[in-house]
CSV table of C-alpha atoms in Angstrom, one decimal:
chain,number,residue,atom,x,y,z
A,1,UNK,CA,15.5,17.9,8.2
A,2,UNK,CA,12.8,19.0,5.1
A,3,UNK,CA,14.8,22.2,4.6
A,4,UNK,CA,12.8,23.7,2.4
A,5,UNK,CA,14.0,27.1,3.5
A,6,UNK,CA,12.5,29.5,1.0
A,7,UNK,CA,8.8,27.6,0.8
A,8,UNK,CA,6.2,30.0,1.9
A,9,UNK,CA,3.0,29.1,0.3
A,10,UNK,CA,1.4,25.6,-1.1
A,11,UNK,CA,-1.6,27.1,-3.1
A,12,UNK,CA,-3.7,24.2,-3.3
A,13,UNK,CA,-3.5,20.6,-1.5
A,14,UNK,CA,-2.6,20.2,1.9
A,15,UNK,CA,0.6,18.6,4.0
A,16,UNK,CA,1.5,15.3,5.2
A,17,UNK,CA,4.4,14.1,6.8
A,18,UNK,CA,4.6,10.8,9.2
A,19,UNK,CA,6.6,7.9,10.0
A,20,UNK,CA,10.0,9.4,9.6
A,21,UNK,CA,11.6,8.6,12.8
A,22,UNK,CA,15.0,10.5,12.0
A,23,UNK,CA,13.1,13.5,10.4
A,24,UNK,CA,13.5,16.8,12.6
A,25,UNK,CA,12.3,20.0,12.3
A,26,UNK,CA,8.7,19.0,11.2
A,27,UNK,CA,7.3,20.4,14.4
A,28,UNK,CA,9.1,23.7,14.3
A,29,UNK,CA,7.6,24.8,10.9
A,30,UNK,CA,4.2,26.5,10.9
A,31,UNK,CA,2.5,24.3,8.2
A,32,UNK,CA,-0.8,26.1,8.5
A,33,UNK,CA,0.8,29.1,7.4
A,34,UNK,CA,2.0,27.5,4.2
A,35,UNK,CA,-0.6,25.6,3.1
A,36,UNK,CA,-3.7,27.2,3.8
A,37,UNK,CA,-6.2,25.6,1.4
A,38,UNK,CA,-7.2,23.1,3.9
A,39,UNK,CA,-5.6,23.2,7.3
A,40,UNK,CA,-7.8,20.2,8.5
A,41,UNK,CA,-6.0,18.1,6.3
A,42,UNK,CA,-2.6,19.0,7.2
A,43,UNK,CA,-1.2,16.3,9.0
A,44,UNK,CA,2.4,15.8,10.6
A,45,UNK,CA,2.8,13.0,13.1
A,46,UNK,CA,5.1,10.2,14.2
A,47,UNK,CA,8.3,11.8,13.4
A,48,UNK,CA,11.4,12.3,15.2
A,49,UNK,CA,10.5,13.6,18.7
A,50,UNK,CA,10.9,17.4,19.3
A,51,UNK,CA,13.0,16.7,22.6
A,52,UNK,CA,15.4,14.4,20.6
A,53,UNK,CA,16.1,17.2,18.0
A,54,UNK,CA,18.1,20.3,18.1
A,55,UNK,CA,15.8,23.6,18.4
A,56,UNK,CA,15.9,26.7,16.5
A,57,UNK,CA,17.9,29.8,16.6
A,58,UNK,CA,16.8,32.4,19.4
A,59,UNK,CA,16.6,35.0,16.5
A,60,UNK,CA,13.9,33.0,14.8
A,61,UNK,CA,10.5,34.6,15.0
A,62,UNK,CA,8.1,32.8,17.1
A,63,UNK,CA,10.7,30.2,17.5
A,64,UNK,CA,9.9,28.8,13.7
A,65,UNK,CA,12.9,27.4,11.6
A,66,UNK,CA,13.6,24.7,8.9
A,67,UNK,CA,16.8,23.9,10.6
A,68,UNK,CA,19.3,24.9,13.0
A,69,UNK,CA,20.6,27.5,10.8
A,70,UNK,CA,17.3,28.6,8.6
A,71,UNK,CA,14.6,30.3,10.0
A,72,UNK,CA,11.0,29.9,8.4
A,73,UNK,CA,10.0,32.9,6.3
A,74,UNK,CA,6.9,34.6,7.3
A,75,UNK,CA,5.7,36.5,4.6
A,76,UNK,CA,4.6,40.1,5.2
A,77,UNK,CA,0.9,40.4,5.9
A,78,UNK,CA,0.9,44.1,3.9
A,79,UNK,CA,1.3,42.1,0.9
A,80,UNK,CA,-1.2,42.9,-2.0
A,81,UNK,CA,-4.2,40.2,-2.2
A,82,UNK,CA,-2.7,38.9,-5.6
A,83,UNK,CA,0.6,38.3,-4.1
A,84,UNK,CA,1.7,34.6,-3.6
A,85,UNK,CA,5.0,33.8,-1.6
A,86,UNK,CA,5.9,37.3,0.1
A,87,UNK,CA,6.4,40.6,-1.6
A,88,UNK,CA,9.0,43.6,-1.3
A,89,UNK,CA,6.2,46.5,-1.2
A,90,UNK,CA,2.4,46.7,-0.7
A,91,UNK,CA,1.5,47.1,-4.6
A,92,UNK,CA,0.7,44.4,-6.9
A,93,UNK,CA,4.3,45.2,-8.6
A,94,UNK,CA,6.0,43.8,-5.7
A,95,UNK,CA,4.9,40.5,-5.5
A,96,UNK,CA,7.7,37.7,-5.6
A,97,UNK,CA,5.0,35.8,-7.7
A,98,UNK,CA,1.1,36.1,-8.4
A,99,UNK,CA,-1.6,34.3,-7.1
A,100,UNK,CA,-3.6,34.6,-10.7
A,101,UNK,CA,-1.9,36.2,-13.8
A,102,UNK,CA,1.3,38.5,-14.4
A,103,UNK,CA,1.6,41.1,-17.2
A,104,UNK,CA,4.8,42.0,-19.3
A,105,UNK,CA,5.1,44.6,-16.7
A,106,UNK,CA,5.5,42.3,-13.8
A,107,UNK,CA,2.1,43.2,-12.3
A,108,UNK,CA,-0.2,40.8,-10.7
A,109,UNK,CA,-3.6,41.0,-12.0
A,110,UNK,CA,-7.1,39.0,-12.0
A,111,UNK,CA,-7.5,39.5,-15.4
A,112,UNK,CA,-5.3,40.0,-18.6
A,113,UNK,CA,-5.8,43.6,-19.9
A,114,UNK,CA,-7.2,44.5,-23.2
A,115,UNK,CA,-5.1,43.4,-25.9
A,116,UNK,CA,-3.8,40.8,-24.4
A,117,UNK,CA,-4.4,37.0,-24.0
A,118,UNK,CA,-4.2,34.4,-20.9
A,119,UNK,CA,-1.3,31.8,-21.5
A,120,UNK,CA,-1.1,28.5,-19.4
A,121,UNK,CA,-3.3,30.3,-16.7
A,122,UNK,CA,0.0,32.2,-15.4
A,123,UNK,CA,0.7,35.3,-17.8
A,124,UNK,CA,-0.7,37.6,-20.3
A,125,UNK,CA,0.9,38.1,-23.7
A,126,UNK,CA,0.1,39.7,-27.0
A,127,UNK,CA,-1.6,37.9,-29.9
A,128,UNK,CA,1.7,38.2,-31.8
A,129,UNK,CA,3.6,36.6,-28.9
A,130,UNK,CA,0.6,33.8,-28.6
A,131,UNK,CA,0.6,33.0,-32.4
A,132,UNK,CA,4.8,32.6,-32.4
A,133,UNK,CA,4.6,29.8,-29.7
A,134,UNK,CA,5.5,26.6,-31.7
A,135,UNK,CA,3.3,23.5,-30.8
A,136,UNK,CA,5.4,20.7,-28.8
A,137,UNK,CA,7.5,18.6,-31.1
A,138,UNK,CA,5.3,15.6,-32.7
A,139,UNK,CA,2.1,17.1,-31.1
A,140,UNK,CA,-0.8,15.8,-32.9
A,141,UNK,CA,-2.6,18.7,-32.4
A,142,UNK,CA,-0.4,20.4,-34.8
A,143,UNK,CA,-2.7,18.7,-37.4
A,144,UNK,CA,-5.3,21.1,-37.6
A,145,UNK,CA,-6.8,22.8,-40.4
A,146,UNK,CA,-9.3,25.5,-41.8
A,147,UNK,CA,-11.9,23.3,-43.5
A,148,UNK,CA,-11.9,26.0,-46.7
A,149,UNK,CA,-8.4,27.1,-47.1
A,150,UNK,CA,-6.9,23.8,-46.0
A,151,UNK,CA,-4.4,25.8,-44.0
A,152,UNK,CA,-2.7,23.9,-41.1
A,153,UNK,CA,-1.8,25.5,-37.5
A,154,UNK,CA,1.4,24.2,-36.2
A,155,UNK,CA,1.4,26.9,-33.3
A,156,UNK,CA,-0.8,28.5,-30.6
A,157,UNK,CA,-4.2,30.1,-31.4
A,158,UNK,CA,-5.9,33.0,-29.7
A,159,UNK,CA,-9.6,32.1,-28.5
A,160,UNK,CA,-12.3,34.0,-26.3
A,161,UNK,CA,-9.3,36.1,-24.4
A,162,UNK,CA,-6.9,32.9,-24.2
A,163,UNK,CA,-3.8,31.6,-25.8
A,164,UNK,CA,-4.6,28.1,-26.3
A,165,UNK,CA,-3.0,24.9,-28.4
A,166,UNK,CA,-6.3,23.7,-29.9
A,167,UNK,CA,-9.7,25.3,-30.6
A,168,UNK,CA,-12.5,23.9,-28.3
A,169,UNK,CA,-15.4,21.5,-29.3
A,170,UNK,CA,-17.4,23.0,-32.2
A,171,UNK,CA,-14.6,25.6,-33.3
A,172,UNK,CA,-11.6,25.2,-36.1
A,173,UNK,CA,-8.8,27.5,-36.6
A,174,UNK,CA,-9.8,30.3,-38.8
A,175,UNK,CA,-8.3,31.1,-42.5
A,176,UNK,CA,-5.5,33.3,-41.2
A,177,UNK,CA,-4.5,30.0,-38.7
A,178,UNK,CA,-4.1,32.1,-35.8
A,179,UNK,CA,-7.8,32.0,-33.8
A,180,UNK,CA,-10.5,29.9,-34.1
A,181,UNK,CA,-14.1,30.1,-35.8
A,182,UNK,CA,-17.3,28.1,-35.2
A,183,UNK,CA,-17.4,25.3,-37.6
A,184,UNK,CA,-20.1,25.2,-40.5
A,185,UNK,CA,-23.2,23.2,-39.0
A,186,UNK,CA,-21.7,22.6,-35.8
A,187,UNK,CA,-19.8,19.8,-37.4
A,188,UNK,CA,-15.6,20.2,-37.4
A,189,UNK,CA,-13.1,18.4,-39.3
A,190,UNK,CA,-10.7,16.4,-37.3
A,191,UNK,CA,-7.3,15.8,-38.9
A,192,UNK,CA,-5.3,13.0,-37.7
A,193,UNK,CA,-2.0,11.4,-38.4
A,194,UNK,CA,-1.7,8.4,-40.6
A,195,UNK,CA,-1.8,5.2,-38.6
A,196,UNK,CA,-0.9,1.7,-38.9
A,197,UNK,CA,-3.9,-0.2,-37.4
A,198,UNK,CA,-2.6,-3.6,-36.1
A,199,UNK,CA,-5.1,-4.0,-33.0
A,200,UNK,CA,-8.0,-2.5,-31.4
A,201,UNK,CA,-6.0,0.0,-29.3
A,202,UNK,CA,-4.4,1.4,-32.2
A,203,UNK,CA,-7.9,2.0,-34.1
A,204,UNK,CA,-9.0,4.0,-30.9
A,205,UNK,CA,-6.3,6.5,-31.7
A,206,UNK,CA,-8.4,7.4,-34.5
A,207,UNK,CA,-11.8,7.9,-33.0
A,208,UNK,CA,-13.6,10.9,-34.2
A,209,UNK,CA,-11.2,11.4,-36.9
A,210,UNK,CA,-12.4,12.8,-40.2
A,211,UNK,CA,-9.5,13.7,-42.1
A,212,UNK,CA,-6.0,11.3,-42.2
A,213,UNK,CA,-3.0,13.1,-42.9
A,214,UNK,CA,-0.8,10.6,-44.3
A,215,UNK,CA,-1.8,7.0,-45.2
A,216,UNK,CA,-4.2,4.3,-43.4
A,217,UNK,CA,-2.6,0.8,-43.1
A,218,UNK,CA,-4.7,-2.0,-41.5
A,219,UNK,CA,-3.1,-5.4,-40.8
A,220,UNK,CA,-5.2,-7.1,-37.9
A,221,UNK,CA,-4.0,-10.8,-38.1
A,222,UNK,CA,-6.2,-12.2,-35.1
A,223,UNK,CA,-9.4,-11.8,-33.3
A,224,UNK,CA,-13.4,-12.6,-33.7
A,225,UNK,CA,-14.7,-11.1,-37.0
A,226,UNK,CA,-17.7,-9.5,-35.3
A,227,UNK,CA,-16.0,-8.1,-32.3
A,228,UNK,CA,-13.2,-6.5,-34.9
A,229,UNK,CA,-15.8,-5.1,-37.1
A,230,UNK,CA,-17.7,-3.3,-34.3
A,231,UNK,CA,-14.3,-1.8,-33.1
A,232,UNK,CA,-13.1,-0.6,-36.3
A,233,UNK,CA,-16.6,0.7,-37.2
A,234,UNK,CA,-16.8,3.0,-33.9
A,235,UNK,CA,-13.4,4.3,-34.2
A,236,UNK,CA,-12.7,4.7,-37.9
A,237,UNK,CA,-16.6,5.2,-39.4
A,238,UNK,CA,-15.9,8.8,-39.0
A,239,UNK,CA,-13.2,9.4,-41.7
A,240,UNK,CA,-14.1,10.9,-44.6
A,241,UNK,CA,-10.6,11.6,-46.7
A,242,UNK,CA,-7.5,10.1,-46.5
A,243,UNK,CA,-4.3,12.1,-48.1
A,244,UNK,CA,-2.2,9.1,-49.2
A,245,UNK,CA,-3.6,5.7,-49.5
A,246,UNK,CA,-5.5,3.1,-48.1
A,247,UNK,CA,-3.9,-0.4,-47.4
A,248,UNK,CA,-5.6,-3.5,-46.0
A,249,UNK,CA,-3.2,-6.5,-45.8
A,250,UNK,CA,-2.9,-9.8,-43.7
A,251,UNK,CA,-6.3,-9.0,-42.0
A,252,UNK,CA,-7.6,-12.4,-41.7
A,253,UNK,CA,-10.9,-11.3,-39.4
A,254,UNK,CA,-11.9,-8.4,-41.7
A,255,UNK,CA,-14.6,-9.8,-44.6
A,256,UNK,CA,-15.6,-6.2,-45.6
A,257,UNK,CA,-14.8,-2.5,-45.7
A,258,UNK,CA,-18.3,-1.2,-44.6
A,259,UNK,CA,-16.8,0.0,-41.3
A,260,UNK,CA,-15.6,2.8,-43.2
A,261,UNK,CA,-19.1,3.7,-44.3
A,262,UNK,CA,-18.3,7.8,-44.4
A,263,UNK,CA,-15.2,7.4,-46.5
A,264,UNK,CA,-15.4,9.5,-49.8
A,265,UNK,CA,-12.1,10.4,-50.9
A,266,UNK,CA,-8.4,8.9,-51.2
A,267,UNK,CA,-6.5,11.8,-52.6
A,268,UNK,CA,-3.5,9.3,-53.2
A,269,UNK,CA,-0.8,12.2,-52.9
A,270,UNK,CA,1.7,9.3,-52.2
A,271,UNK,CA,1.1,5.6,-53.8
A,272,UNK,CA,2.1,2.6,-52.2
A,273,UNK,CA,5.1,1.0,-53.2
A,274,UNK,CA,5.7,-1.0,-56.2
A,275,UNK,CA,4.7,-4.5,-55.8
A,276,UNK,CA,1.4,-3.5,-53.5
A,277,UNK,CA,-1.8,-3.1,-54.3
A,278,UNK,CA,-4.3,-0.9,-52.5
A,279,UNK,CA,-6.4,1.8,-52.9
A,280,UNK,CA,-5.5,5.3,-53.7
A,281,UNK,CA,-6.4,8.6,-55.9
A,282,UNK,CA,-10.0,8.6,-56.2
A,283,UNK,CA,-13.4,9.8,-54.9
């Protein structure tokens, strides 16, 4: 048996259950009542025959059940249109869950009230609640800076009525680190964590990055020089600044550094270990 006795709705998608010769109680569930997104795609066939399975209890409405002991729950038709999965009353505060968004007062709404922001397409929260949410540990999206202040944002920000983990294209975090502002001239800085480039795949991680937080180390031992240069130019060509140092070592295919055509500054905040030579500390 499937025995999903509490399942009352599949918001998107369809149901397909087939070729389960021992599975009962799939024909005693009204799947069209649960998966209304596209009922023509619901498909239940070639499972154990209904005549070979026990029936529903006589008390189950319309003879629908998940098992011998569990009737299929049928959400009340008097629920508010914004309710999902049944309700305890007719109002938007009586829903078991919401089709769109839920407020702090557990009210289902189509749009978040003034002064609150949509978070994860599920709930409405205040600006203070949004900007207190930490980004996932290790997320590269934490490396977001305001170009003038140099301030990094490692928490969620608000933008256009939403609470988001990073600003959209053409925007950067504001000086306060809590919202988004249009980039000067439409060109945004893109901060990325330092990398050790050992192959084309690791270079592709830095595509479009303008500022490297950390060091950039390149050590590509094999490959055709022309192909390696083209890939490095495409993926590292936007880099303008490196915070620590640049190290190029044991890279036989690399004959020049022209692929770093936009690099103007290596701050050298942390130098190479003693015994190594590299570029650091200058513009």
